[in-house]
Amino acid sequence: MQVDLIFKIAAVGILVAVLNQLLIRSGREEQAMMTTLAGLIVVTMMIVQEISKLFSMMQSVFGF
């Protein structure tokens, strides 16, 4: 696993947490929830891409 992937996920998490707190304190709870959901989707897509690479590597190693 690459270290830069962990840093990217951490950066998205920090950004989403800051935006979430700013939006909640300004009274925009719905937009805060949507921001959190968008951050979750972004991180999930990053992880799915890495899992896809893992499966293709395993497929090439075992010759399926």
Coordinates of N, CA and C in Angstrom, one line a residue:
M1 N 0.8 -1.2 0.0 CA 0.0 0.0 0.0 C 0.9 1.2 0.0
Q2 N 0.5 2.2 -0.8 CA 1.3 3.4 -0.9 C 0.9 4.4 0.2
V3 N 2.0 5.1 0.7 CA 1.8 6.0 1.7 C 1.0 7.3 1.3
D4 N 1.2 7.6 0.0 CA 0.5 8.8 -0.5 C -1.0 8.6 -0.5
L5 N -1.5 7.4 -0.7 CA -2.9 7.1 -0.6 C -3.4 7.4 0.8
I6 N -2.7 7.0 1.8 CA -3.1 7.3 3.2 C -3.1 8.8 3.5
F7 N -2.2 9.5 2.9 CA -2.1 11.0 3.1 C -3.3 11.6 2.4
K8 N -3.7 11.1 1.2 CA -4.8 11.7 0.4 C -6.1 11.5 1.2
I9 N -6.3 10.3 1.8 CA -7.5 10.0 2.5 C -7.5 10.8 3.8
A10 N -6.4 11.0 4.4 CA -6.4 11.9 5.6 C -6.7 13.3 5.3
A11 N -6.1 13.8 4.1 CA -6.4 15.2 3.7 C -7.9 15.4 3.4
V12 N -8.5 14.4 2.8 CA -9.9 14.5 2.5 C -10.7 14.5 3.8
G13 N -10.3 13.7 4.7 CA -11.0 13.6 6.0 C -10.9 14.9 6.8
I14 N -9.7 15.5 6.8 CA -9.5 16.8 7.5 C -10.3 17.9 6.9
L15 N -10.3 17.9 5.6 CA -11.0 19.0 4.9 C -12.5 18.8 5.1
V16 N -13.0 17.6 5.1 CA -14.5 17.4 5.3 C -14.8 17.8 6.7
A17 N -14.0 17.4 7.7 CA -14.3 17.7 9.1 C -14.3 19.2 9.3
V18 N -13.4 20.0 8.7 CA -13.4 21.4 8.9 C -14.6 22.0 8.2
L19 N -14.9 21.6 7.0 CA -16.1 22.1 6.3 C -17.4 21.8 7.1
N20 N -17.4 20.6 7.6 CA -18.6 20.1 8.4 C -18.8 21.0 9.6
Q21 N -17.8 21.3 10.3 CA -17.9 22.2 11.5 C -18.3 23.6 11.2
L22 N -17.7 24.1 10.1 CA -18.0 25.5 9.7 C -19.5 25.6 9.3
L23 N -20.0 24.6 8.5 CA -21.4 24.6 8.1 C -22.3 24.4 9.2
I24 N -22.0 23.5 10.2 CA -22.9 23.3 11.3 C -23.0 24.6 12.2
R25 N -21.9 25.2 12.4 CA -21.9 26.4 13.2 C -22.6 27.6 12.6
S26 N -22.7 27.5 11.2 CA -23.4 28.6 10.5 C -24.9 28.3 10.3
G27 N -25.3 27.1 10.9 CA -26.7 26.7 10.8 C -27.1 26.0 9.5
R28 N -26.2 25.5 8.8 CA -26.5 24.8 7.6 C -26.2 23.3 7.7
E29 N -27.1 22.6 8.5 CA -26.8 21.2 8.8 C -27.0 20.3 7.6
E30 N -28.0 20.7 6.7 CA -28.2 19.8 5.5 C -27.0 19.8 4.6
Q31 N -26.4 21.0 4.4 CA -25.2 21.1 3.6 C -24.0 20.4 4.2
A32 N -23.9 20.5 5.5 CA -22.9 19.8 6.3 C -23.0 18.3 6.1
M33 N -24.2 17.7 6.1 CA -24.4 16.3 5.9 C -24.0 15.9 4.4
M34 N -24.4 16.8 3.5 CA -24.1 16.5 2.1 C -22.6 16.6 1.8
T35 N -21.9 17.5 2.5 CA -20.4 17.5 2.4 C -19.8 16.3 3.0
T36 N -20.3 15.8 4.1 CA -19.8 14.6 4.7 C -20.0 13.4 3.8
L37 N -21.2 13.3 3.2 CA -21.5 12.3 2.3 C -20.6 12.3 1.0
A38 N -20.4 13.5 0.5 CA -19.5 13.6 -0.7 C -18.1 13.2 -0.3
G39 N -17.6 13.6 0.8 CA -16.2 13.1 1.2 C -16.2 11.6 1.4
L40 N -17.2 11.0 1.9 CA -17.3 9.6 2.0 C -17.3 8.9 0.7
I41 N -18.0 9.4 -0.3 CA -18.0 8.9 -1.6 C -16.7 9.0 -2.3
V42 N -16.0 10.1 -2.1 CA -14.7 10.3 -2.7 C -13.7 9.3 -2.2
V43 N -13.7 9.1 -0.9 CA -12.7 8.2 -0.3 C -13.1 6.7 -0.7
T44 N -14.4 6.4 -0.7 CA -14.8 5.1 -1.2 C -14.3 4.8 -2.6
M45 N -14.4 5.8 -3.5 CA -14.0 5.6 -4.9 C -12.5 5.4 -4.9
M46 N -11.7 6.1 -4.1 CA -10.3 5.9 -4.1 C -9.9 4.5 -3.6
I47 N -10.6 4.0 -2.6 CA -10.4 2.7 -2.1 C -10.8 1.6 -3.1
V48 N -11.9 1.8 -3.8 CA -12.4 0.9 -4.8 C -11.4 0.8 -6.0
Q49 N -10.8 1.9 -6.4 CA -9.8 1.8 -7.4 C -8.6 1.0 -7.0
E50 N -8.2 1.2 -5.8 CA -7.0 0.4 -5.3 C -7.4 -1.1 -5.2
I51 N -8.6 -1.4 -4.8 CA -9.0 -2.8 -4.7 C -9.1 -3.4 -6.1
S52 N -9.5 -2.6 -7.1 CA -9.5 -3.1 -8.4 C -8.1 -3.4 -8.9
K53 N -7.2 -2.5 -8.6 CA -5.8 -2.8 -9.0 C -5.3 -4.1 -8.3
L54 N -5.6 -4.3 -7.1 CA -5.2 -5.5 -6.4 C -5.8 -6.7 -7.0
F55 N -7.1 -6.7 -7.4 CA -7.6 -7.9 -8.0 C -7.0 -8.2 -9.4
S56 N -6.7 -7.1 -10.2 CA -6.1 -7.3 -11.5 C -4.7 -7.8 -11.3
M57 N -4.0 -7.4 -10.3 CA -2.6 -7.9 -10.0 C -2.7 -9.4 -9.6
M58 N -3.7 -9.8 -8.8 CA -3.9 -11.2 -8.4 C -4.2 -12.0 -9.6
Q59 N -5.1 -11.5 -10.5 CA -5.5 -12.2 -11.7 C -4.3 -12.5 -12.6
S60 N -3.4 -11.5 -12.7 CA -2.2 -11.7 -13.5 C -1.2 -12.6 -12.9
V61 N -1.1 -12.7 -11.6 CA -0.2 -13.6 -10.9 C -0.6 -15.0 -11.0
F62 N -1.9 -15.2 -10.8 CA -2.4 -16.6 -10.8 C -2.9 -17.0 -12.1
G63 N -2.9 -16.2 -13.1 CA -3.2 -16.5 -14.5 C -4.7 -16.9 -14.8
F64 N -5.6 -16.2 -14.2 CA -7.0 -16.5 -14.4 C -7.5 -15.8 -15.7

